[in-house]
Amino acid sequence: MIKIGRNEPCWCGSNKKYKQCHEAFDEKLRRMERQGYIIPSHDQIKTPDQVEKIKESAKINIAVLDYVAENIHAGMTTEEIDKLVYEKTTEMGGIPAPLNYEGFPKSVCTSLNNEVCHGIPSDQIILTDGDIINVDCSTILDGYYSDSSRMFCIGQVSEEAKRLVEVTKQAVEEGVRNVIPWNTLGDMGAAVHKIATDHGYTVVREIGGHGVGIDFHEDPFVSYCTKPGTGMVMAPGLMFTIEPMINQFGDEIYQDAENGWTIYTEDDGLSAQWEVQVLVTETGCEIISY
């Protein structure tokens, strides 16, 4: 953390003197660091100007998922979902963040049934009655990133599939309730994990949430298999995703050896994921994208 003179301009860009802006904030973080906590750097704290620009990106991301919700149906291919996402995103002036990201070939991730995440849209994959699917959208607008995903139940799904989808949403909502400023990410993650395990499910350990806004994936890594009091301090201004991947049976996963992207449940059980992007505030959190 860079030392700044009390009468110098604050690092956050507010044009206020440091002593009138973030001096007390930084002192609190330093005290917590001395107590052994992991604290965010200034670069990880979003400024008000950055937050406003990220929110503009999120408006597109939310609208795109709304558009998918209006049009998704049995009989369509996941390639058609990709087309919906690309067309709506670009129509609104955004760029689909997944497209060509580290070689990912499509504009959205479509993860079906036993696919945990990073499913690649295809004209060979047709949605059928009873499927559950996660549609994960990420948008770039003027260099700022938004990221969220939703689950969709296609037609008449089984009671077990419906229950998994509903419990996963409950877990995310519990995560949001546990974004408490100056608590830790471990507190939030433990609350998410408890919802899943109380209902007999497991939570994927290797993949989790992440910081987001200035880049697609930023620190910190956000786990949902944590102990209270561990992980980074949720200081006001920290922005990250809450996106637990919750499995019907075991938490073991594997990666598609052919495409190098898609993650599956090892035991072929169902998996579900909802994702929201949140900003830690002085009183709790604000949902930026959903």
mmCIF file with all atom_site columns, C-alpha atoms in Angstrom, residues 110-258:
data_model
loop_
_atom_site.group_PDB
_atom_site.id
_atom_site.type_symbol
_atom_site.label_atom_id
_atom_site.label_alt_id
_atom_site.label_comp_id
_atom_site.label_asym_id
_atom_site.label_entity_id
_atom_site.label_seq_id
_atom_site.pdbx_PDB_ins_code
_atom_site.Cartn_x
_atom_site.Cartn_y
_atom_site.Cartn_z
_atom_site.occupancy
_atom_site.B_iso_or_equiv
_atom_site.pdbx_formal_charge
_atom_site.auth_seq_id
_atom_site.auth_comp_id
_atom_site.auth_asym_id
_atom_site.auth_atom_id
_atom_site.pdbx_PDB_model_num
ATOM 1   C CA . THR A 1 110 ? -23.597 -22.754 -22.275 1.00 0.00 ? 110 THR A CA 1
ATOM 2   C CA . SER A 1 111 ? -23.205 -25.546 -19.720 1.00 0.00 ? 111 SER A CA 1
ATOM 3   C CA . LEU A 1 112 ? -25.800 -28.290 -19.882 1.00 0.00 ? 112 LEU A CA 1
ATOM 4   C CA . ASN A 1 113 ? -26.835 -30.870 -17.240 1.00 0.00 ? 113 ASN A CA 1
ATOM 5   C CA . ASN A 1 114 ? -23.576 -32.568 -16.162 1.00 0.00 ? 114 ASN A CA 1
ATOM 6   C CA . GLU A 1 115 ? -21.405 -29.740 -17.518 1.00 0.00 ? 115 GLU A CA 1
ATOM 7   C CA . VAL A 1 116 ? -20.094 -27.681 -14.608 1.00 0.00 ? 116 VAL A CA 1
ATOM 8   C CA . CYS A 1 117 ? -18.906 -24.677 -16.645 1.00 0.00 ? 117 CYS A CA 1
ATOM 9   C CA . HIS A 1 118 ? -17.272 -23.470 -19.877 1.00 0.00 ? 118 HIS A CA 1
ATOM 10  C CA . GLY A 1 119 ? -19.607 -25.375 -22.169 1.00 0.00 ? 119 GLY A CA 1
ATOM 11  C CA . ILE A 1 120 ? -19.008 -24.376 -25.795 1.00 0.00 ? 120 ILE A CA 1
ATOM 12  C CA . PRO A 1 121 ? -22.086 -23.558 -27.899 1.00 0.00 ? 121 PRO A CA 1
ATOM 13  C CA . SER A 1 122 ? -22.608 -25.917 -30.839 1.00 0.00 ? 122 SER A CA 1
ATOM 14  C CA . ASP A 1 123 ? -25.091 -26.486 -33.634 1.00 0.00 ? 123 ASP A CA 1
ATOM 15  C CA . GLN A 1 124 ? -24.967 -30.163 -32.632 1.00 0.00 ? 124 GLN A CA 1
ATOM 16  C CA . ILE A 1 125 ? -26.300 -29.597 -29.095 1.00 0.00 ? 125 ILE A CA 1
ATOM 17  C CA . ILE A 1 126 ? -30.088 -29.287 -29.061 1.00 0.00 ? 126 ILE A CA 1
ATOM 18  C CA . LEU A 1 127 ? -32.017 -28.350 -25.935 1.00 0.00 ? 127 LEU A CA 1
ATOM 19  C CA . THR A 1 128 ? -34.590 -30.952 -25.006 1.00 0.00 ? 128 THR A CA 1
ATOM 20  C CA . ASP A 1 129 ? -37.414 -31.129 -22.484 1.00 0.00 ? 129 ASP A CA 1
ATOM 21  C CA . GLY A 1 130 ? -35.983 -31.764 -19.019 1.00 0.00 ? 130 GLY A CA 1
ATOM 22  C CA . ASP A 1 131 ? -32.581 -30.140 -19.562 1.00 0.00 ? 131 ASP A CA 1
ATOM 23  C CA . ILE A 1 132 ? -31.069 -27.612 -17.191 1.00 0.00 ? 132 ILE A CA 1
ATOM 24  C CA . ILE A 1 133 ? -28.579 -25.140 -18.636 1.00 0.00 ? 133 ILE A CA 1
ATOM 25  C CA . ASN A 1 134 ? -26.356 -22.371 -17.345 1.00 0.00 ? 134 ASN A CA 1
ATOM 26  C CA . VAL A 1 135 ? -25.886 -19.393 -19.667 1.00 0.00 ? 135 VAL A CA 1
ATOM 27  C CA . ASP A 1 136 ? -22.829 -17.386 -18.595 1.00 0.00 ? 136 ASP A CA 1
ATOM 28  C CA . CYS A 1 137 ? -22.525 -13.918 -20.169 1.00 0.00 ? 137 CYS A CA 1
ATOM 29  C CA . SER A 1 138 ? -19.687 -11.436 -19.851 1.00 0.00 ? 138 SER A CA 1
ATOM 30  C CA . THR A 1 139 ? -19.551 -8.041  -21.520 1.00 0.00 ? 139 THR A CA 1
ATOM 31  C CA . ILE A 1 140 ? -16.902 -5.441  -22.296 1.00 0.00 ? 140 ILE A CA 1
ATOM 32  C CA . LEU A 1 141 ? -17.968 -1.819  -22.745 1.00 0.00 ? 141 LEU A CA 1
ATOM 33  C CA . ASP A 1 142 ? -15.307 0.847   -23.204 1.00 0.00 ? 142 ASP A CA 1
ATOM 34  C CA . GLY A 1 143 ? -12.797 -1.463  -21.534 1.00 0.00 ? 143 GLY A CA 1
ATOM 35  C CA . TYR A 1 144 ? -14.951 -2.253  -18.483 1.00 0.00 ? 144 TYR A CA 1
ATOM 36  C CA . TYR A 1 145 ? -16.217 -5.745  -17.653 1.00 0.00 ? 145 TYR A CA 1
ATOM 37  C CA . SER A 1 146 ? -19.435 -7.220  -16.320 1.00 0.00 ? 146 SER A CA 1
ATOM 38  C CA . ASP A 1 147 ? -20.105 -10.897 -15.653 1.00 0.00 ? 147 ASP A CA 1
ATOM 39  C CA . SER A 1 148 ? -23.148 -12.917 -14.538 1.00 0.00 ? 148 SER A CA 1
ATOM 40  C CA . SER A 1 149 ? -25.000 -16.119 -15.339 1.00 0.00 ? 149 SER A CA 1
ATOM 41  C CA . ARG A 1 150 ? -28.413 -17.699 -14.915 1.00 0.00 ? 150 ARG A CA 1
ATOM 42  C CA . MET A 1 151 ? -29.861 -21.189 -14.906 1.00 0.00 ? 151 MET A CA 1
ATOM 43  C CA . PHE A 1 152 ? -32.733 -22.129 -17.203 1.00 0.00 ? 152 PHE A CA 1
ATOM 44  C CA . CYS A 1 153 ? -35.024 -25.136 -16.874 1.00 0.00 ? 153 CYS A CA 1
ATOM 45  C CA . ILE A 1 154 ? -36.160 -26.382 -20.272 1.00 0.00 ? 154 ILE A CA 1
ATOM 46  C CA . GLY A 1 155 ? -39.739 -27.648 -20.315 1.00 0.00 ? 155 GLY A CA 1
ATOM 47  C CA . GLN A 1 156 ? -40.708 -30.076 -17.571 1.00 0.00 ? 156 GLN A CA 1
ATOM 48  C CA . VAL A 1 157 ? -37.579 -30.872 -15.578 1.00 0.00 ? 157 VAL A CA 1
ATOM 49  C CA . SER A 1 158 ? -37.324 -33.499 -12.871 1.00 0.00 ? 158 SER A CA 1
ATOM 50  C CA . GLU A 1 159 ? -38.006 -32.539 -9.272  1.00 0.00 ? 159 GLU A CA 1
ATOM 51  C CA . GLU A 1 160 ? -34.398 -33.328 -8.405  1.00 0.00 ? 160 GLU A CA 1
ATOM 52  C CA . ALA A 1 161 ? -33.073 -31.052 -11.171 1.00 0.00 ? 161 ALA A CA 1
ATOM 53  C CA . LYS A 1 162 ? -35.457 -28.272 -10.142 1.00 0.00 ? 162 LYS A CA 1
ATOM 54  C CA . ARG A 1 163 ? -34.401 -28.618 -6.508  1.00 0.00 ? 163 ARG A CA 1
ATOM 55  C CA . LEU A 1 164 ? -30.691 -28.389 -7.406  1.00 0.00 ? 164 LEU A CA 1
ATOM 56  C CA . VAL A 1 165 ? -31.295 -25.226 -9.436  1.00 0.00 ? 165 VAL A CA 1
ATOM 57  C CA . GLU A 1 166 ? -33.354 -23.646 -6.641  1.00 0.00 ? 166 GLU A CA 1
ATOM 58  C CA . VAL A 1 167 ? -30.894 -24.530 -3.876  1.00 0.00 ? 167 VAL A CA 1
ATOM 59  C CA . THR A 1 168 ? -27.996 -23.154 -5.920  1.00 0.00 ? 168 THR A CA 1
ATOM 60  C CA . LYS A 1 169 ? -29.859 -19.864 -6.277  1.00 0.00 ? 169 LYS A CA 1
ATOM 61  C CA . GLN A 1 170 ? -30.528 -19.856 -2.531  1.00 0.00 ? 170 GLN A CA 1
ATOM 62  C CA . ALA A 1 171 ? -26.803 -20.370 -1.929  1.00 0.00 ? 171 ALA A CA 1
ATOM 63  C CA . VAL A 1 172 ? -25.948 -17.324 -4.055  1.00 0.00 ? 172 VAL A CA 1
ATOM 64  C CA . GLU A 1 173 ? -28.569 -15.253 -2.225  1.00 0.00 ? 173 GLU A CA 1
ATOM 65  C CA . GLU A 1 174 ? -27.050 -16.358 1.092   1.00 0.00 ? 174 GLU A CA 1
ATOM 66  C CA . GLY A 1 175 ? -23.644 -15.329 -0.243  1.00 0.00 ? 175 GLY A CA 1
ATOM 67  C CA . VAL A 1 176 ? -24.997 -11.865 -1.041  1.00 0.00 ? 176 VAL A CA 1
ATOM 68  C CA . ARG A 1 177 ? -26.434 -11.555 2.478   1.00 0.00 ? 177 ARG A CA 1
ATOM 69  C CA . ASN A 1 178 ? -23.021 -12.425 3.872   1.00 0.00 ? 178 ASN A CA 1
ATOM 70  C CA . VAL A 1 179 ? -21.096 -9.778  1.973   1.00 0.00 ? 179 VAL A CA 1
ATOM 71  C CA . ILE A 1 180 ? -20.521 -7.717  5.103   1.00 0.00 ? 180 ILE A CA 1
ATOM 72  C CA . PRO A 1 181 ? -17.898 -4.969  4.917   1.00 0.00 ? 181 PRO A CA 1
ATOM 73  C CA . TRP A 1 182 ? -14.713 -5.737  6.856   1.00 0.00 ? 182 TRP A CA 1
ATOM 74  C CA . ASN A 1 183 ? -15.592 -9.426  7.167   1.00 0.00 ? 183 ASN A CA 1
ATOM 75  C CA . THR A 1 184 ? -13.673 -11.884 4.992   1.00 0.00 ? 184 THR A CA 1
ATOM 76  C CA . LEU A 1 185 ? -14.397 -13.732 1.777   1.00 0.00 ? 185 LEU A CA 1
ATOM 77  C CA . GLY A 1 186 ? -14.091 -16.892 3.853   1.00 0.00 ? 186 GLY A CA 1
ATOM 78  C CA . ASP A 1 187 ? -17.111 -15.822 5.894   1.00 0.00 ? 187 ASP A CA 1
ATOM 79  C CA . MET A 1 188 ? -19.174 -15.411 2.730   1.00 0.00 ? 188 MET A CA 1
ATOM 80  C CA . GLY A 1 189 ? -17.886 -18.626 1.156   1.00 0.00 ? 189 GLY A CA 1
ATOM 81  C CA . ALA A 1 190 ? -18.629 -20.672 4.274   1.00 0.00 ? 190 ALA A CA 1
ATOM 82  C CA . ALA A 1 191 ? -22.234 -19.412 4.274   1.00 0.00 ? 191 ALA A CA 1
ATOM 83  C CA . VAL A 1 192 ? -22.645 -20.457 0.635   1.00 0.00 ? 192 VAL A CA 1
ATOM 84  C CA . HIS A 1 193 ? -21.123 -23.871 1.322   1.00 0.00 ? 193 HIS A CA 1
ATOM 85  C CA . LYS A 1 194 ? -23.440 -24.528 4.246   1.00 0.00 ? 194 LYS A CA 1
ATOM 86  C CA . ILE A 1 195 ? -26.566 -24.018 2.148   1.00 0.00 ? 195 ILE A CA 1
ATOM 87  C CA . ALA A 1 196 ? -25.318 -26.550 -0.412  1.00 0.00 ? 196 ALA A CA 1
ATOM 88  C CA . THR A 1 197 ? -24.225 -29.214 2.057   1.00 0.00 ? 197 THR A CA 1
ATOM 89  C CA . ASP A 1 198 ? -27.312 -28.812 4.244   1.00 0.00 ? 198 ASP A CA 1
ATOM 90  C CA . HIS A 1 199 ? -29.304 -29.934 1.206   1.00 0.00 ? 199 HIS A CA 1
ATOM 91  C CA . GLY A 1 200 ? -27.011 -32.877 0.499   1.00 0.00 ? 200 GLY A CA 1
ATOM 92  C CA . TYR A 1 201 ? -25.029 -31.325 -2.359  1.00 0.00 ? 201 TYR A CA 1
ATOM 93  C CA . THR A 1 202 ? -21.322 -30.660 -2.889  1.00 0.00 ? 202 THR A CA 1
ATOM 94  C CA . VAL A 1 203 ? -19.439 -27.562 -4.042  1.00 0.00 ? 203 VAL A CA 1
ATOM 95  C CA . VAL A 1 204 ? -16.709 -27.558 -6.688  1.00 0.00 ? 204 VAL A CA 1
ATOM 96  C CA . ARG A 1 205 ? -13.392 -26.629 -5.096  1.00 0.00 ? 205 ARG A CA 1
ATOM 97  C CA . GLU A 1 206 ? -11.087 -25.998 -8.027  1.00 0.00 ? 206 GLU A CA 1
ATOM 98  C CA . ILE A 1 207 ? -13.171 -23.301 -9.734  1.00 0.00 ? 207 ILE A CA 1
ATOM 99  C CA . GLY A 1 208 ? -14.836 -20.302 -8.120  1.00 0.00 ? 208 GLY A CA 1
ATOM 100 C CA . GLY A 1 209 ? -15.499 -16.606 -8.358  1.00 0.00 ? 209 GLY A CA 1
ATOM 101 C CA . HIS A 1 210 ? -13.064 -13.799 -9.042  1.00 0.00 ? 210 HIS A CA 1
ATOM 102 C CA . GLY A 1 211 ? -12.486 -10.094 -9.006  1.00 0.00 ? 211 GLY A CA 1
ATOM 103 C CA . VAL A 1 212 ? -13.877 -8.335  -12.061 1.00 0.00 ? 212 VAL A CA 1
ATOM 104 C CA . GLY A 1 213 ? -14.486 -4.914  -13.560 1.00 0.00 ? 213 GLY A CA 1
ATOM 105 C CA . ILE A 1 214 ? -11.218 -3.546  -14.866 1.00 0.00 ? 214 ILE A CA 1
ATOM 106 C CA . ASP A 1 215 ? -10.306 -6.928  -16.308 1.00 0.00 ? 215 ASP A CA 1
ATOM 107 C CA . PHE A 1 216 ? -12.217 -10.134 -17.047 1.00 0.00 ? 216 PHE A CA 1
ATOM 108 C CA . HIS A 1 217 ? -10.622 -12.083 -14.220 1.00 0.00 ? 217 HIS A CA 1
ATOM 109 C CA . GLU A 1 218 ? -8.887  -10.266 -11.386 1.00 0.00 ? 218 GLU A CA 1
ATOM 110 C CA . ASP A 1 219 ? -7.678  -11.232 -7.944  1.00 0.00 ? 219 ASP A CA 1
ATOM 111 C CA . PRO A 1 220 ? -8.927  -12.385 -5.546  1.00 0.00 ? 220 PRO A CA 1
ATOM 112 C CA . PHE A 1 221 ? -9.981  -15.956 -6.252  1.00 0.00 ? 221 PHE A CA 1
ATOM 113 C CA . VAL A 1 222 ? -13.325 -16.485 -4.512  1.00 0.00 ? 222 VAL A CA 1
ATOM 114 C CA . SER A 1 223 ? -13.821 -19.957 -3.060  1.00 0.00 ? 223 SER A CA 1
ATOM 115 C CA . TYR A 1 224 ? -16.998 -21.421 -1.574  1.00 0.00 ? 224 TYR A CA 1
ATOM 116 C CA . CYS A 1 225 ? -15.171 -24.127 0.339   1.00 0.00 ? 225 CYS A CA 1
ATOM 117 C CA . THR A 1 226 ? -13.746 -21.880 3.041   1.00 0.00 ? 226 THR A CA 1
ATOM 118 C CA . LYS A 1 227 ? -13.589 -21.331 6.769   1.00 0.00 ? 227 LYS A CA 1
ATOM 119 C CA . PRO A 1 228 ? -14.930 -18.177 8.424   1.00 0.00 ? 228 PRO A CA 1
ATOM 120 C CA . GLY A 1 229 ? -12.266 -15.571 9.116   1.00 0.00 ? 229 GLY A CA 1
ATOM 121 C CA . THR A 1 230 ? -10.061 -16.613 6.192   1.00 0.00 ? 230 THR A CA 1
ATOM 122 C CA . GLY A 1 231 ? -9.394  -15.077 2.799   1.00 0.00 ? 231 GLY A CA 1
ATOM 123 C CA . MET A 1 232 ? -9.279  -11.449 1.760   1.00 0.00 ? 232 MET A CA 1
ATOM 124 C CA . VAL A 1 233 ? -10.999 -8.718  3.735   1.00 0.00 ? 233 VAL A CA 1
ATOM 125 C CA . MET A 1 234 ? -14.159 -7.502  1.983   1.00 0.00 ? 234 MET A CA 1
ATOM 126 C CA . ALA A 1 235 ? -13.308 -3.822  2.120   1.00 0.00 ? 235 ALA A CA 1
ATOM 127 C CA . PRO A 1 236 ? -15.770 -1.329  0.616   1.00 0.00 ? 236 PRO A CA 1
ATOM 128 C CA . GLY A 1 237 ? -14.954 -0.924  -3.071  1.00 0.00 ? 237 GLY A CA 1
ATOM 129 C CA . LEU A 1 238 ? -13.926 -4.551  -3.628  1.00 0.00 ? 238 LEU A CA 1
ATOM 130 C CA . MET A 1 239 ? -15.832 -6.087  -6.549  1.00 0.00 ? 239 MET A CA 1
ATOM 131 C CA . PHE A 1 240 ? -16.125 -9.799  -7.295  1.00 0.00 ? 240 PHE A CA 1
ATOM 132 C CA . THR A 1 241 ? -18.450 -12.546 -8.479  1.00 0.00 ? 241 THR A CA 1
ATOM 133 C CA . ILE A 1 242 ? -20.434 -14.970 -6.350  1.00 0.00 ? 242 ILE A CA 1
ATOM 134 C CA . GLU A 1 243 ? -20.826 -18.077 -8.511  1.00 0.00 ? 243 GLU A CA 1
ATOM 135 C CA . PRO A 1 244 ? -20.740 -21.411 -6.688  1.00 0.00 ? 244 PRO A CA 1
ATOM 136 C CA . MET A 1 245 ? -20.856 -24.510 -8.866  1.00 0.00 ? 245 MET A CA 1
ATOM 137 C CA . ILE A 1 246 ? -22.971 -26.970 -6.937  1.00 0.00 ? 246 ILE A CA 1
ATOM 138 C CA . ASN A 1 247 ? -23.106 -30.646 -7.826  1.00 0.00 ? 247 ASN A CA 1
ATOM 139 C CA . GLN A 1 248 ? -25.870 -33.169 -7.338  1.00 0.00 ? 248 GLN A CA 1
ATOM 140 C CA . PHE A 1 249 ? -23.462 -35.835 -6.091  1.00 0.00 ? 249 PHE A CA 1
ATOM 141 C CA . GLY A 1 250 ? -19.678 -35.634 -5.651  1.00 0.00 ? 250 GLY A CA 1
ATOM 142 C CA . ASP A 1 251 ? -17.492 -32.571 -6.110  1.00 0.00 ? 251 ASP A CA 1
ATOM 143 C CA . GLU A 1 252 ? -14.990 -34.264 -8.432  1.00 0.00 ? 252 GLU A CA 1
ATOM 144 C CA . ILE A 1 253 ? -14.690 -32.784 -11.926 1.00 0.00 ? 253 ILE A CA 1
ATOM 145 C CA . TYR A 1 254 ? -12.714 -33.271 -15.129 1.00 0.00 ? 254 TYR A CA 1
ATOM 146 C CA . GLN A 1 255 ? -11.889 -31.230 -18.209 1.00 0.00 ? 255 GLN A CA 1
ATOM 147 C CA . ASP A 1 256 ? -12.833 -32.143 -21.764 1.00 0.00 ? 256 ASP A CA 1
ATOM 148 C CA . ALA A 1 257 ? -9.584  -33.431 -23.261 1.00 0.00 ? 257 ALA A CA 1
ATOM 149 C CA . GLU A 1 258 ? -10.671 -32.604 -26.803 1.00 0.00 ? 258 GLU A CA 1
#
